[in-house]
CSV table of C-alpha atoms in Angstrom, one decimal:
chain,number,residue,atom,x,y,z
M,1,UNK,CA,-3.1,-13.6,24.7
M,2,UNK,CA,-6.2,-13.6,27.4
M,3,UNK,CA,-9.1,-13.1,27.0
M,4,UNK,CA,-9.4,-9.3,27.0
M,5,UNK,CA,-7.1,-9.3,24.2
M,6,UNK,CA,-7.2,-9.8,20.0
M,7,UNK,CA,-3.6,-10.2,18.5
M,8,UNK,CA,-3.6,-9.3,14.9
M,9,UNK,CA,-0.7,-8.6,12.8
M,10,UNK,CA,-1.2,-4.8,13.0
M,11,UNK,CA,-0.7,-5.1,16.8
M,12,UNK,CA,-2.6,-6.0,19.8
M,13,UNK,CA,-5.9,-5.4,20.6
M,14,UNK,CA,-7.1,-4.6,24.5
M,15,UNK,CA,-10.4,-4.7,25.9
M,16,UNK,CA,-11.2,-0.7,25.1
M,17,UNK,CA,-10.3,-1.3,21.7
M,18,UNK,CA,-12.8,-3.9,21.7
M,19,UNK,CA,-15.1,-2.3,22.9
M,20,UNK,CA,-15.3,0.5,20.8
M,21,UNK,CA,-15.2,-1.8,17.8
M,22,UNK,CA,-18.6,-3.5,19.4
M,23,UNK,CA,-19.9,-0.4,20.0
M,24,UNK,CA,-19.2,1.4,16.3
M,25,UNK,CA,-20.6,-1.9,14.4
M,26,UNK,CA,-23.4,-1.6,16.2
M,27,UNK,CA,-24.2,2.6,15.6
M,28,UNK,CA,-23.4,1.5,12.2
M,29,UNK,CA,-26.0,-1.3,11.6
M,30,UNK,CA,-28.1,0.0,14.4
M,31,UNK,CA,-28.2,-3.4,16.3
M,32,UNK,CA,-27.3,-4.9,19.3
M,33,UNK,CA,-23.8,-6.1,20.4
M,34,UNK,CA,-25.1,-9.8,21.2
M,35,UNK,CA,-25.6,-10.3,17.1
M,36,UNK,CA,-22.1,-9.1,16.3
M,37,UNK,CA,-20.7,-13.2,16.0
M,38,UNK,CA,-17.1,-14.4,15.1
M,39,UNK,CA,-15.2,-11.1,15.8
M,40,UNK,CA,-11.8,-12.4,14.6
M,41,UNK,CA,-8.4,-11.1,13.1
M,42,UNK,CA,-7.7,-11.4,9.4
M,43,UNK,CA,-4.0,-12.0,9.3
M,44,UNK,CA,-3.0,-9.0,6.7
M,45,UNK,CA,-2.4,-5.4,6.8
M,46,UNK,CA,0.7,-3.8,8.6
M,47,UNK,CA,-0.2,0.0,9.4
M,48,UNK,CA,-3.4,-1.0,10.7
M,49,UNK,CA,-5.6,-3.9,13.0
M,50,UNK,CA,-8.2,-6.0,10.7
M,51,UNK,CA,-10.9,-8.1,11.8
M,52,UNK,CA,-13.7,-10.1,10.2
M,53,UNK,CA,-17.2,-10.1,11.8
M,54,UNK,CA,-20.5,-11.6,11.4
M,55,UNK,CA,-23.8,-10.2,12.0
M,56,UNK,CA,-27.6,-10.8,10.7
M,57,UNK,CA,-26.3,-13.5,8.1
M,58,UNK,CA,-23.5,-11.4,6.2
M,59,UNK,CA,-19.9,-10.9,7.0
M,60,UNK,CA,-17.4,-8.1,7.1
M,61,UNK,CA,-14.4,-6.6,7.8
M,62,UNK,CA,-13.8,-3.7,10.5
M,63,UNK,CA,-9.9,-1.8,10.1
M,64,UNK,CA,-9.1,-0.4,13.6
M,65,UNK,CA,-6.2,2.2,13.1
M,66,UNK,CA,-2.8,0.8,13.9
M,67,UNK,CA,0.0,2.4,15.7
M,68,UNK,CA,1.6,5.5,14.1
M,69,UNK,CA,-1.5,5.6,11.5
M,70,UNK,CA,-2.3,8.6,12.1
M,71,UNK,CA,1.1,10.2,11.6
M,72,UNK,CA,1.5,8.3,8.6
M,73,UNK,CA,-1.6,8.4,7.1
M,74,UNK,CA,-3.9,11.4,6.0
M,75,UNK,CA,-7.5,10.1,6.4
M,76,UNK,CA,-9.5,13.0,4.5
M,77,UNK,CA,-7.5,12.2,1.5
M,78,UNK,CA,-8.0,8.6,1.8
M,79,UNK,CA,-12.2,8.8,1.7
M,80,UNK,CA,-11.8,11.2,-1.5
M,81,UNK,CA,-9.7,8.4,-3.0
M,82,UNK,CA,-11.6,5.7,-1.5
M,83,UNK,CA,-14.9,7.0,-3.5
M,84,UNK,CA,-12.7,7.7,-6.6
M,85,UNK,CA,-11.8,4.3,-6.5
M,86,UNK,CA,-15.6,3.3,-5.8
M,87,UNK,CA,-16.5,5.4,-9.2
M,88,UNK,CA,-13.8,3.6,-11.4
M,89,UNK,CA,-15.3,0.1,-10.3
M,90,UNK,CA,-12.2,-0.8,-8.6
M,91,UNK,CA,-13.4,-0.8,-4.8
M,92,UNK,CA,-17.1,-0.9,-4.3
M,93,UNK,CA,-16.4,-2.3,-0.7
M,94,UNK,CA,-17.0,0.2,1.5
M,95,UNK,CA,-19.7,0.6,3.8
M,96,UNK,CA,-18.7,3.0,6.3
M,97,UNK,CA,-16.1,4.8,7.5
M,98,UNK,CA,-14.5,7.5,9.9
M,99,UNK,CA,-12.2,10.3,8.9
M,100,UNK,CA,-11.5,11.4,12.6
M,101,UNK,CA,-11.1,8.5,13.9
M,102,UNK,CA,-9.8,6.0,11.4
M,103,UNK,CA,-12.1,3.0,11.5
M,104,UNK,CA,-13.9,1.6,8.3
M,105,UNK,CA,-15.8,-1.3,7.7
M,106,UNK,CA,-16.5,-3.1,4.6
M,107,UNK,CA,-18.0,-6.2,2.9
M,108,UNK,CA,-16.0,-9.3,2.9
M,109,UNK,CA,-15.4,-10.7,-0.2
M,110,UNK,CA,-14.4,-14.8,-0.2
M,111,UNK,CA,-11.4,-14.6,-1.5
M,112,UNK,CA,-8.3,-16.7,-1.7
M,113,UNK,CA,-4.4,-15.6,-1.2
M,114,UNK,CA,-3.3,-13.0,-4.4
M,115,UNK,CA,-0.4,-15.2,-6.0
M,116,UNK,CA,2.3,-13.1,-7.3
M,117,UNK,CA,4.0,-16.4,-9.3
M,118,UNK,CA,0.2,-17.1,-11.6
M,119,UNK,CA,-0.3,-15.7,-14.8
M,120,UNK,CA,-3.8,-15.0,-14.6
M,121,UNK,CA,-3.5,-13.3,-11.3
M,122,UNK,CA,-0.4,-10.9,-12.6
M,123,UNK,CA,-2.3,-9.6,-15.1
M,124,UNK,CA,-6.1,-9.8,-13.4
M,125,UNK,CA,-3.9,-7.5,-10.9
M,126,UNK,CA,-1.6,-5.4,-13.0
M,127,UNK,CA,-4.7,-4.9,-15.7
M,128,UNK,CA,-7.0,-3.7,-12.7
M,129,UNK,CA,-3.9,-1.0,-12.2
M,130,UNK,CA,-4.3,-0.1,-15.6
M,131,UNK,CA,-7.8,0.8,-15.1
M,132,UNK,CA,-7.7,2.6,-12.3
M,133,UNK,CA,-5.0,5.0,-13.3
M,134,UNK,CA,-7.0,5.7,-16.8
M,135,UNK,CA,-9.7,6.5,-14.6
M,136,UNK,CA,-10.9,10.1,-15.3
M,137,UNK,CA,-10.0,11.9,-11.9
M,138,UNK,CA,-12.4,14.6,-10.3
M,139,UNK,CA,-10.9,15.0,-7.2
M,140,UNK,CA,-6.7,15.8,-7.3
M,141,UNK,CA,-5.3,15.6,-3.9
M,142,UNK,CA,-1.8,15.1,-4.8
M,143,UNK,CA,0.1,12.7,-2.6
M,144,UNK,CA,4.2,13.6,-2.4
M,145,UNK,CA,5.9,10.6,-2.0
M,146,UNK,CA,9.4,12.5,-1.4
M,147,UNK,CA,7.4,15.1,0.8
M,148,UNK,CA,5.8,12.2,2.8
M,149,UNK,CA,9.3,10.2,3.4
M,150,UNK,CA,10.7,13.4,4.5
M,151,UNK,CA,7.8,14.3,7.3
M,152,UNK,CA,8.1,10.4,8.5
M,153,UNK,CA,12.1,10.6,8.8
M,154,UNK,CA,11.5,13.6,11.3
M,155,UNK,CA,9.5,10.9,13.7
M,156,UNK,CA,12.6,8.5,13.4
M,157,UNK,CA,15.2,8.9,16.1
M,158,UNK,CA,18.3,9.4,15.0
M,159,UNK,CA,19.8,6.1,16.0
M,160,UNK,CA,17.3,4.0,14.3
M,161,UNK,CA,17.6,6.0,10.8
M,162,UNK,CA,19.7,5.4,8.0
M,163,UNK,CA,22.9,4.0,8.5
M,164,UNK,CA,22.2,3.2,12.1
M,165,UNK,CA,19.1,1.1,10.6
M,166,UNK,CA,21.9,-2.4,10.9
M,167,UNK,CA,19.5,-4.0,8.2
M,168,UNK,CA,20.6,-1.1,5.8
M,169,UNK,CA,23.7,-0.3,5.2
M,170,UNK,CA,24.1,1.6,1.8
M,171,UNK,CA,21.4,4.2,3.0
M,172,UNK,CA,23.7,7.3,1.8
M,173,UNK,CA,24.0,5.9,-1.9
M,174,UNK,CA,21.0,5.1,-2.4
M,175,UNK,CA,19.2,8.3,-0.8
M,176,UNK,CA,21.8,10.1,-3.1
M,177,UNK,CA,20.7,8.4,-6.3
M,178,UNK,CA,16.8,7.8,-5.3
M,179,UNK,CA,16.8,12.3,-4.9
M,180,UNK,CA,18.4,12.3,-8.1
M,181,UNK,CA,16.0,9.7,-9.7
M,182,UNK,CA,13.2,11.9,-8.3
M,183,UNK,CA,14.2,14.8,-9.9
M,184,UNK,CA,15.3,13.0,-13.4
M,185,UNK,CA,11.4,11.4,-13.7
M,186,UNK,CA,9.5,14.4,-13.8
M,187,UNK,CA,11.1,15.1,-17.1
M,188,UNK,CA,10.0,12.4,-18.5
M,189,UNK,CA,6.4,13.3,-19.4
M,190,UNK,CA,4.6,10.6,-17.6
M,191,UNK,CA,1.2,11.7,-16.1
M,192,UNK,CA,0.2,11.9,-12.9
M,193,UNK,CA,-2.8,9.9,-12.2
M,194,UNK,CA,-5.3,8.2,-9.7
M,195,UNK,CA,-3.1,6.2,-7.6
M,196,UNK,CA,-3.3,3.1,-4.6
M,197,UNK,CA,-0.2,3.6,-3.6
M,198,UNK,CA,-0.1,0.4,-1.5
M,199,UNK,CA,-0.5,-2.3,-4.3
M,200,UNK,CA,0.8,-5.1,-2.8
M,201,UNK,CA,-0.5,-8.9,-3.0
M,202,UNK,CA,-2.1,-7.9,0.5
M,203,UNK,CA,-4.8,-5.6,-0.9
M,204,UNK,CA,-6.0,-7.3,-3.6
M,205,UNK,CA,-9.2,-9.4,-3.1
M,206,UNK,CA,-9.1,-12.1,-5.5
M,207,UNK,CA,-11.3,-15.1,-6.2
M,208,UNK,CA,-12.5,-16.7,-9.7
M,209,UNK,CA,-14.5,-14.1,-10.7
M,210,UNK,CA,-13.8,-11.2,-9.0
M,211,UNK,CA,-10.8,-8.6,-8.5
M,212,UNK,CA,-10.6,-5.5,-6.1
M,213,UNK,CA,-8.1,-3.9,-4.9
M,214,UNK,CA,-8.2,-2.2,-1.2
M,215,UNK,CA,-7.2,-0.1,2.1
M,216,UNK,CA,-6.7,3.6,0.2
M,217,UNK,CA,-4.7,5.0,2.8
M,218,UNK,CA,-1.8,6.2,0.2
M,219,UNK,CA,-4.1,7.0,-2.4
M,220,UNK,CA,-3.9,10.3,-4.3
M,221,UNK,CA,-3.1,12.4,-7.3
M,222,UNK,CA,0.5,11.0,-8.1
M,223,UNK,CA,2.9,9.3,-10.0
M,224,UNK,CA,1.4,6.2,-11.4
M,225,UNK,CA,4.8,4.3,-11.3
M,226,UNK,CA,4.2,4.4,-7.4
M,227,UNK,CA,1.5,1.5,-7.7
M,228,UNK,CA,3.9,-0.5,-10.3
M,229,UNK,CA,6.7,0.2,-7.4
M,230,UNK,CA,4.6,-1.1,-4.6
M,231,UNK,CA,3.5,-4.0,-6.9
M,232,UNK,CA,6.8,-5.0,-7.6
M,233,UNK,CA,8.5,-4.3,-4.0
M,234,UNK,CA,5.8,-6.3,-2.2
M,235,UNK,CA,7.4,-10.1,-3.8
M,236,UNK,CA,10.3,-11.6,-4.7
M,237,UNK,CA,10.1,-10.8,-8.1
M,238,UNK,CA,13.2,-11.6,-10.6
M,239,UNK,CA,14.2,-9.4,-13.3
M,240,UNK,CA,12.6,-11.0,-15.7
M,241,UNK,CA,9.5,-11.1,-13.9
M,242,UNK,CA,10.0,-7.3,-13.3
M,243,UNK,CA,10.1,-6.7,-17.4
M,244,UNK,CA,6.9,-9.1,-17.6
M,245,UNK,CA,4.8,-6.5,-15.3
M,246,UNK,CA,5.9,-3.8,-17.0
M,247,UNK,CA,4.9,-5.7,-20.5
M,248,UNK,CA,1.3,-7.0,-18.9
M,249,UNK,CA,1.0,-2.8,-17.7
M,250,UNK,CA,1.4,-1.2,-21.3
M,251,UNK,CA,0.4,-3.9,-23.9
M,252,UNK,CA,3.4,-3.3,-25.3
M,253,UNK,CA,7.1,-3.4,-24.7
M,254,UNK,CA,7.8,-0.3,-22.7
M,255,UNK,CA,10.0,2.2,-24.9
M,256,UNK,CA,13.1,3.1,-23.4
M,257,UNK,CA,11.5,6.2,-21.4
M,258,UNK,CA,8.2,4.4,-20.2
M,259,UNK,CA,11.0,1.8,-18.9
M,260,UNK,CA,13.8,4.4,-17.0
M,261,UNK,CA,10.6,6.0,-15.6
M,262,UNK,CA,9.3,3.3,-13.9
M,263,UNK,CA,13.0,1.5,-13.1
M,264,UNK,CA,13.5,4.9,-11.3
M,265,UNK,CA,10.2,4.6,-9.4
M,266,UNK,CA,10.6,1.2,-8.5
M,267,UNK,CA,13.8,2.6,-6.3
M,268,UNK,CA,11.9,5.7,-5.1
M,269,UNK,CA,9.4,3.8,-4.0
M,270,UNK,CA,11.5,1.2,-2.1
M,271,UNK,CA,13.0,4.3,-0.5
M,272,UNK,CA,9.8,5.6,1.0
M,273,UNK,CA,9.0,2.1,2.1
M,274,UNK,CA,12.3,2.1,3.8
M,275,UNK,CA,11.5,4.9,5.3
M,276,UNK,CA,8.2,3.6,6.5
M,277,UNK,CA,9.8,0.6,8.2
M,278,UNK,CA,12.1,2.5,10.1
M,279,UNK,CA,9.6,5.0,11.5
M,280,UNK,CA,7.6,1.2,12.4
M,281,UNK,CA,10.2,-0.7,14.1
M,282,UNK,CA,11.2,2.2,16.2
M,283,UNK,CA,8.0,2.4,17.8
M,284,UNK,CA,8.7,-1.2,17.9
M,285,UNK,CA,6.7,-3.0,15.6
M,286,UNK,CA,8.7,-5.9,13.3
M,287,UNK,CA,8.1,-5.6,9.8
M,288,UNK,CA,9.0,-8.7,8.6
M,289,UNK,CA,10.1,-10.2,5.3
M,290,UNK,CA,9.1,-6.6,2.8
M,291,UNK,CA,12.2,-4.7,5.0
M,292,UNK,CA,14.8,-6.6,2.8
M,293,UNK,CA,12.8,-6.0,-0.4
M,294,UNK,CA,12.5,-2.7,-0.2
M,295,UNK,CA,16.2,-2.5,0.8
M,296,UNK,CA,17.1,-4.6,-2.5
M,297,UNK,CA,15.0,-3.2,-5.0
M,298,UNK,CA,15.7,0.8,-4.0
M,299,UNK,CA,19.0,-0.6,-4.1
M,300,UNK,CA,19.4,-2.9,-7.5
M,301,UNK,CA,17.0,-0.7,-9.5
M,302,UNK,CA,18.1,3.0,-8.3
M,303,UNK,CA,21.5,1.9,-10.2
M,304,UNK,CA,19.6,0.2,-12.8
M,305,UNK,CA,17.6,3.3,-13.8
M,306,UNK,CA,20.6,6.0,-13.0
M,307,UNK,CA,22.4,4.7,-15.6
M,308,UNK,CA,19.4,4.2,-18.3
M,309,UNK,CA,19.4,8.8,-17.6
M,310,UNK,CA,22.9,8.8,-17.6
């Protein structure tokens, strides 16, 4: 890349975008664009650009909104969650941030890689879900995750959806089961709760003696086996390992319903993810190694959980 530019895995960075990062830390912090040191990119984070910064002896993080964000991503609901999650003790990171226009800064906590194969960070991690969805909500600005799937499919072309998506190949069956599934869960008398929505090892900032979990941009009111779906679709996780979460979640062996509910929402949500990765690699962004595990698990656990109804 030159000089002018800042590749990050969210996309690439030009020399306006710079600029207006330069200029918004420094409205923010009221200083001068000469003590803004190490602008760099922190290699996480799909939907949007993130970068790490120093300035006047701390360090933070700025999110510049990523391609498509703002189709994908309603940013009023996301500050009403994001100070949700801020009461509830699960994100007190946030410094700043934009509704309009998307940007949000926030400290940087040292942390080290979230490892989806240690104990103590499966259940740090699962238990932190937990608390967040026992969390007594004020504000209930449901999130539809079968409502948002549909609205992105309408910004797929047709060639790149579905069946024509090479990379998936049983689409029909599985969107045939995963409608069912949605349907079949609501009877199950689960509630609906304060939600991520985007759990994944990504977002959690972990080091020995702390735990957040960040980036609220699928928050809302919702299903709280959405965060144990995004959890589990984000690794390579066995079916054992699967049964484990689930275990480290209640306290308890799930019963038979708290288990079909959140088999079935492990599918739905590899469904929307799907979805999600189509609408992104049309505009031509790769997704990488979660398109397959969102493929396999909407897949394996849409059958799985059909037949635990059935």
């Amino acid at each position: 890349m030159s000089d002018n530019t800042i590749q990050t895995t969210g996309g690439v960075l030009h020399e306006k975008d710079l600029n207006f990062i330069n200029k918004t830390i420094c409205e923010v912090f009221n200083c001068n664009e000469d003590q803004i040191l190490d602008l760099k990119p922190l290699q996480k984070g799909l939907t949007n650009s993130v970068l790490s910064f120093e300035l006047n002896g701390g360090k933070y993080v700025f999110r510049f909104p990523g391609l498509g964000s703002e189709i994908l991503v309603d940013r009023g609901r996301e500050s009403m969650i994001q100070s949700q999650a801020y009461e509830a003790r699960v994100d007190t990171t946030l410094i700043a941030m934009s509704v309009s226009k998307g940007w949000k800064i926030a400290k940087f906590v040292p942390h080290r890689d979230f490892d989806y194969k240690n104990v103590s960070d499966i259940y740090r991690g699962v238990r932190l879900l937990n608390k967040l969805h026992h969390f007594s909500a004020k504000v209930r600005w449901e999130f539809d995750v079968k409502e948002k799937w549909e609205s992105i499919k309408e910004m797929i072309p047709e060639e790149c959806y579905g069946e024509n998506f090479a990379e998936y190949p049983e689409f029909a069956s599985i969107r045939d089961r995963v409608y069912e599934l949605v349907e079949l869960s609501k009877q199950d008398g689960i509630p609906h709760c304060i939600t991520h929505g985007d759990a994944r090892d990504e977002n959690f900032l972990i080091n020995d003696s702390e735990i957040y979990l960040t980036d609220w941009e699928y928050g809302g009111y919702n299903d709280p086996g959405f965060d144990l779906g995004t959890y589990i679709c984000g690794g390579d996780h066995s079916d054992e390992e699967v049964d484990r979460i689930l275990f480290i979640y209640f306290g308890h062996k799930p019963n038979d319903i708290e288990k079909r509910h959140f088999y079935a929402w492990i599918a739905i949500t590899g469904f929307f993810f799907m979805h999600w990765c189509m609408f992104k690699e049309s505009a031509g962004q790769k997704v990488g190694y979660l398109k397959p595990l969102w493929y396999r698990f909407a897949k394996d656990y849409s059958v799985r959980a059909l037949e635990m109804y059935k």
